[in-house]
CSV table of C-alpha atoms in Angstrom, one decimal:
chain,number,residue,atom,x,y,z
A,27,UNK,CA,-27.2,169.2,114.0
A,28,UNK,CA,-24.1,168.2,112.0
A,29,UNK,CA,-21.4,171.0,112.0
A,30,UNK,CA,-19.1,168.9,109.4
A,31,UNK,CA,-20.6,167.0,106.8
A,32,UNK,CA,-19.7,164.7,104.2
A,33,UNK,CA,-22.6,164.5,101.7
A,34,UNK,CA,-21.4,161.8,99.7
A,35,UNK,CA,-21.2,158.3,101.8
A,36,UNK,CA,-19.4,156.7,98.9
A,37,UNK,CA,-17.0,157.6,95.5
A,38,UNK,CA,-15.8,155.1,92.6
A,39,UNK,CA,-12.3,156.3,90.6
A,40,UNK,CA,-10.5,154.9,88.1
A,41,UNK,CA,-6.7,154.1,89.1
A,42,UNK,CA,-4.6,156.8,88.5
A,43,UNK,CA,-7.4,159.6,88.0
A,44,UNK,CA,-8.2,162.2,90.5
A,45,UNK,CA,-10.3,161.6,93.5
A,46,UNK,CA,-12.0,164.8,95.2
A,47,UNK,CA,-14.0,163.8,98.6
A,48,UNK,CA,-15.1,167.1,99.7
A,49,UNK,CA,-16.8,168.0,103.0
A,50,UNK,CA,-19.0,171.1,104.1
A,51,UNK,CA,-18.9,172.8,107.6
A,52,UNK,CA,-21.1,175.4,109.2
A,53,UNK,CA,-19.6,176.5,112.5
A,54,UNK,CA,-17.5,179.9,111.2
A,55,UNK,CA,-15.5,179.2,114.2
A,56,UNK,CA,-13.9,176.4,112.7
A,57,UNK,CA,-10.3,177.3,112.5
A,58,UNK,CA,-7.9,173.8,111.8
A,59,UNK,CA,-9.5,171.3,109.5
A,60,UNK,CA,-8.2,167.7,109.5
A,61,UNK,CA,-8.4,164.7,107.0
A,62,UNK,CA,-8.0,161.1,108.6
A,63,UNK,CA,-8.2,157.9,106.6
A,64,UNK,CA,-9.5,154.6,107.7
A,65,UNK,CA,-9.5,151.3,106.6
A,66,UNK,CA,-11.5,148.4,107.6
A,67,UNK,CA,-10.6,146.9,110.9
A,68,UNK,CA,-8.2,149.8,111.8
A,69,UNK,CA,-8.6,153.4,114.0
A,70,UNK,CA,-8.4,156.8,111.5
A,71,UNK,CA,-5.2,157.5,110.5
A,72,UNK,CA,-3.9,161.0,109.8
A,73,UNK,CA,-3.8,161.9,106.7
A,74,UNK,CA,-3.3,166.0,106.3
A,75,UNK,CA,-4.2,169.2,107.4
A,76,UNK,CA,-5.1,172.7,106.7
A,77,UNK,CA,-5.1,175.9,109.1
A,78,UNK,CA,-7.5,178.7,108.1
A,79,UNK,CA,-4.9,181.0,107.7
A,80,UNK,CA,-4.7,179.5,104.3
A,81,UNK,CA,-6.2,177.5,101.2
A,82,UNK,CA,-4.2,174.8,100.0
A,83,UNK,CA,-2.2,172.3,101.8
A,84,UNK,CA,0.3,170.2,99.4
A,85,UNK,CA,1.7,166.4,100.8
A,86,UNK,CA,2.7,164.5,98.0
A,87,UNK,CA,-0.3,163.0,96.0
A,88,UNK,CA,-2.9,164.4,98.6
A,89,UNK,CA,-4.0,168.1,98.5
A,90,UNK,CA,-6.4,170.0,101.1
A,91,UNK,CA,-8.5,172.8,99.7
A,92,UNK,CA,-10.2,175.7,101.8
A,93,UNK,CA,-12.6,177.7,100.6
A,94,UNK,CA,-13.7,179.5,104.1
A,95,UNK,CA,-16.0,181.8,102.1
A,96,UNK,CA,-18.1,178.9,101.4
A,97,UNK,CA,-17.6,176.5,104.5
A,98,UNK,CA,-16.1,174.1,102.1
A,99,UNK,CA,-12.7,171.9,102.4
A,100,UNK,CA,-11.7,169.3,99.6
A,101,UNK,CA,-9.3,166.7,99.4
A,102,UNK,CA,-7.8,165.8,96.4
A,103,UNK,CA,-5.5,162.8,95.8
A,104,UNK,CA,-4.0,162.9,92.2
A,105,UNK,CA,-3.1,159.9,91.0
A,106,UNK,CA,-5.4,157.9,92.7
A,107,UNK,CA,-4.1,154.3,93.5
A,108,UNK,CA,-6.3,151.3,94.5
A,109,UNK,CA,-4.2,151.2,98.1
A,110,UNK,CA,-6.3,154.7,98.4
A,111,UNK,CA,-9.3,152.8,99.1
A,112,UNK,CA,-10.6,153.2,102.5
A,113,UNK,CA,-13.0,155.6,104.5
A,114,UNK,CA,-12.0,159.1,104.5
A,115,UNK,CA,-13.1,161.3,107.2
A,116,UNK,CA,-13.4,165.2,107.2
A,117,UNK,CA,-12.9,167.0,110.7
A,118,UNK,CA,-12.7,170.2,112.1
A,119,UNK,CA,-11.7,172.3,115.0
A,120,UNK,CA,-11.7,175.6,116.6
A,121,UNK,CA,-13.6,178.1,118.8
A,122,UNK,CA,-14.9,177.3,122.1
A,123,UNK,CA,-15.3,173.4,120.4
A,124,UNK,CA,-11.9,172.0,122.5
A,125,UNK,CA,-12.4,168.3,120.2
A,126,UNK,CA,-12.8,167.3,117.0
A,127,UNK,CA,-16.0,167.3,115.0
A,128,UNK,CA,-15.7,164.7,112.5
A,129,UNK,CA,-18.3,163.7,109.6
A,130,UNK,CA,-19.6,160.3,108.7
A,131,UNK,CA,-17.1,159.9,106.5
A,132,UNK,CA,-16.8,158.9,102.5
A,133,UNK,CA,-15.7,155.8,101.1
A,134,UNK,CA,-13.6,156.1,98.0
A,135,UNK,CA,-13.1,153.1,96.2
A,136,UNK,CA,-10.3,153.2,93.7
A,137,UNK,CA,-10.7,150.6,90.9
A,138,UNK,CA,-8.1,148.8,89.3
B,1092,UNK,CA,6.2,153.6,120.2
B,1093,UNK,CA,3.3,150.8,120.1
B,1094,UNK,CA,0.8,153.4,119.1
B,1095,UNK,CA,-2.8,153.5,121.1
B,1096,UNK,CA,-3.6,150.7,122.8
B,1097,UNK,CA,-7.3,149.0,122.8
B,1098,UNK,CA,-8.7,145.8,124.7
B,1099,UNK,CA,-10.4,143.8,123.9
B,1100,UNK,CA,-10.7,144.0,120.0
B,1101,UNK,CA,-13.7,142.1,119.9
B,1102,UNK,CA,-16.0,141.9,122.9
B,1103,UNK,CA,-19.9,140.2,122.2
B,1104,UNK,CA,-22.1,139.7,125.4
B,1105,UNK,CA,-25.5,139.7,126.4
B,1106,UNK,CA,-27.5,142.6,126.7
B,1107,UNK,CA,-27.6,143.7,130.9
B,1108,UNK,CA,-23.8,142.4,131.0
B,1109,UNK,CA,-21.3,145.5,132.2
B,1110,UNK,CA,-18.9,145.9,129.2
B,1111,UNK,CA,-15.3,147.1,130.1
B,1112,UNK,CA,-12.7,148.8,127.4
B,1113,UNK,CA,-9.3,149.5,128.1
B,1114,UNK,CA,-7.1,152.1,126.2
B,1115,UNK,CA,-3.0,152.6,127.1
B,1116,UNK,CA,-2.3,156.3,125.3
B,1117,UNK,CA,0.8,156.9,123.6
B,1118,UNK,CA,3.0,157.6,126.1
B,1119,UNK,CA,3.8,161.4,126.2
B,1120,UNK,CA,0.8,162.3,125.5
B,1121,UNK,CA,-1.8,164.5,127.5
B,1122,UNK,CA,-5.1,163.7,126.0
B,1123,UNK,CA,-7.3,160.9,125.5
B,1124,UNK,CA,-10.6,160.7,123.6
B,1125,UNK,CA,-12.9,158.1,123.6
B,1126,UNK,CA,-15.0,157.7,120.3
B,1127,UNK,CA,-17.6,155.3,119.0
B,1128,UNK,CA,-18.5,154.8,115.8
B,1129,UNK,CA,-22.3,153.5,113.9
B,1130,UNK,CA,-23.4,153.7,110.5
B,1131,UNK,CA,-26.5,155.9,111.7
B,1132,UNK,CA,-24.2,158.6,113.5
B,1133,UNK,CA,-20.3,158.4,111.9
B,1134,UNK,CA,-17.5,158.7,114.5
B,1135,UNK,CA,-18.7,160.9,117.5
B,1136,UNK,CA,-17.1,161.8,120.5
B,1137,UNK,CA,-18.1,160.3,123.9
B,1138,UNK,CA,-15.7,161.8,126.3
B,1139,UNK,CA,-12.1,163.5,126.4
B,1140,UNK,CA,-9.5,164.1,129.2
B,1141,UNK,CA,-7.1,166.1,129.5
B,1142,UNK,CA,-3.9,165.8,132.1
B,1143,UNK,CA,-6.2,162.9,133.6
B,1144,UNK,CA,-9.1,165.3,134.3
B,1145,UNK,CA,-12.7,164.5,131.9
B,1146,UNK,CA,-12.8,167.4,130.4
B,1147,UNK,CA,-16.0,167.3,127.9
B,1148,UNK,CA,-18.3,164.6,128.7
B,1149,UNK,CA,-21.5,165.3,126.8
B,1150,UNK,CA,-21.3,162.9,124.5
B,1151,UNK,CA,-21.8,160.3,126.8
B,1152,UNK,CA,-25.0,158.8,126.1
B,1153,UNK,CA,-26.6,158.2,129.2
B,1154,UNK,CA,-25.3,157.2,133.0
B,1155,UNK,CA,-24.9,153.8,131.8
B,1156,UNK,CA,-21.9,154.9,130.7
B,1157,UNK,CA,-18.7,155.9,132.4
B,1158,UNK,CA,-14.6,156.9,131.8
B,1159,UNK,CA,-12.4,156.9,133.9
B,1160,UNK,CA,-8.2,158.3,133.9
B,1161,UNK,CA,-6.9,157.0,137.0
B,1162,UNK,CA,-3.1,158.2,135.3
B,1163,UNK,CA,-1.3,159.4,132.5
B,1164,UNK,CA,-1.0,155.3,130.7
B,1165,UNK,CA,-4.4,154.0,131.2
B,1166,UNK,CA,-8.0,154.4,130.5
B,1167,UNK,CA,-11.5,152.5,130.1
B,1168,UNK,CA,-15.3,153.2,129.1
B,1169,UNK,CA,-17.6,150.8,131.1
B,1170,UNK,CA,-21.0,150.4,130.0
B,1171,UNK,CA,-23.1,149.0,132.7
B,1172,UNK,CA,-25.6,147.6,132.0
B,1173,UNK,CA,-25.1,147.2,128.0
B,1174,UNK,CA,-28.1,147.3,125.6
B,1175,UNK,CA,-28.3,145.9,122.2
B,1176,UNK,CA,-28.2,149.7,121.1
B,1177,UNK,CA,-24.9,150.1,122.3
B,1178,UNK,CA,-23.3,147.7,119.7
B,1179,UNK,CA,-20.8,150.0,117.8
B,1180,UNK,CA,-17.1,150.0,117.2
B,1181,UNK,CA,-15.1,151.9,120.2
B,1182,UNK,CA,-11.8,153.9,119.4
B,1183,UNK,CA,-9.8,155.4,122.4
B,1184,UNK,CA,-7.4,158.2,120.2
B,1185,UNK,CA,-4.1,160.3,122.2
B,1186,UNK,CA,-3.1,163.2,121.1
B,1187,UNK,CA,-0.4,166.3,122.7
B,1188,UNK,CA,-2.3,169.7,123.2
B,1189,UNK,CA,0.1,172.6,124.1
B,1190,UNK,CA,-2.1,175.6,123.3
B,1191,UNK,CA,-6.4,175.8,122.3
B,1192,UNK,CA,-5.1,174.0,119.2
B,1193,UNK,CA,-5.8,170.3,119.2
B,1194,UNK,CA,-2.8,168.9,117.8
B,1195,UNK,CA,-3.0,165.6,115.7
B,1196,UNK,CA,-5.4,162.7,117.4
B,1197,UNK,CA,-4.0,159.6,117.1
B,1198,UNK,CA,-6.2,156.3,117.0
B,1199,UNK,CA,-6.0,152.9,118.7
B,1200,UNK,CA,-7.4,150.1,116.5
B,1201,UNK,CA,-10.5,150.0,118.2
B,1202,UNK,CA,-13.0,147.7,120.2
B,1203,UNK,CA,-15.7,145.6,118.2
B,1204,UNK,CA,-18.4,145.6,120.8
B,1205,UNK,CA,-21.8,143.1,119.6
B,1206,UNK,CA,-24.3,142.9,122.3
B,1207,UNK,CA,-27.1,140.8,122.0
């Protein structure tokens, strides 16, 4: 059973709109959600992070929403550039997991 | 620092052929992580260590596979004897955990493996 998961496999965005990949979760444990980025040929990359002790986290053109109510985390990148297309995977930590739990991840294609 | 380091990049063999990866963790740092990666399943953990010791193993597959830490710089994930099924991209990942939290995992570029 998938504890984090990213329901859309894929997104399309115009160049300099807003993207919002967003990924659901269902252990309440959960407490530290991460947001790596990957791009073909490469390992994930860090990209930003959220504790539960809040909702937003702010870096630049990327924000991390939590909404722990609802078992829901969103990243939003504002404006969206085309270098922002890769694979971006949602993954969470916290309770007696002592790893990551990542989902399948979303690619975003941003279009020219 | 050179990052995490994974060999081969690219390994293809024949199925019943004992596949070898290597990982070199960012030096410093007190975990290691192997991962592998399919379209059916995403990025799932196989195994982790910590201070050299496996800590969570149950995402190894099946006894086919094994990890081992013999010190702080070096790791590998043999898979003997390989299957077709196993054909998947490999990513060995470091990270620093001082406390429960797991800090930030970093990720080695990862081993292509294609066995036929």
């Amino acid at each position: 059973d998938q504890q984090v998961k990213q329901n859309s496999p894929s997104l399309s965005v115009q160049e300099g709109r807003i993207s919002i990949l967003n990924c659901d979760y269902t252990n309440s444990m959960f407490d530290y959600f991460l947001w790596y980025k990957k791009y073909p040929a490469e390992g994930p990359t860090f990209l930003i992070s959220i504790s539960s002790i809040k909702d937003k986290n702010e870096d630049g053109r990327f924000t991390v929403f939590l909404n722990k109510s609802a078992k829901h985390l969103s990243l939003h990148i504002v404006p969206s550039q085309p270098g922002d297309s890769a694979v971006y995977f949602c993954a969470a930590v916290g309770g007696s997991q002592g790893n990551l739990i990542f989902g399948k991840g979303t690619k975003l294609s941003v279009k020219p | 620092d050179a990052g995490v380091i994974q060999s081969p990049r690219h390994e293809v063999t024949e199925m019943g052929q004992e596949v070898t990866l290597r990982c070199k963790p960012i030096s410093g740092h007190n975990s290691l992580f192997w991962y592998r990666q399919t379209m059916m399943r995403g990025l799932e953990l196989l195994i982790y260590f910590n201070n050299n010791v496996p800590i969570d193993d149950s995402g190894m597959p099946e006894d086919r596979f094994s990890a081992k830490m013999p010190n702080a710089s070096f790791s590998t994930l043999k898979i003997q004897p390989s299957e077709p099924r196993d054909s998947a991209v490999y990513f060995c990942a470091s990270s620093y955990i001082a406390s429960v939290y797991q800090e930030t995992q970093y990720f080695g570029p990862g081993t292509r493996l294609l066995v036929l």
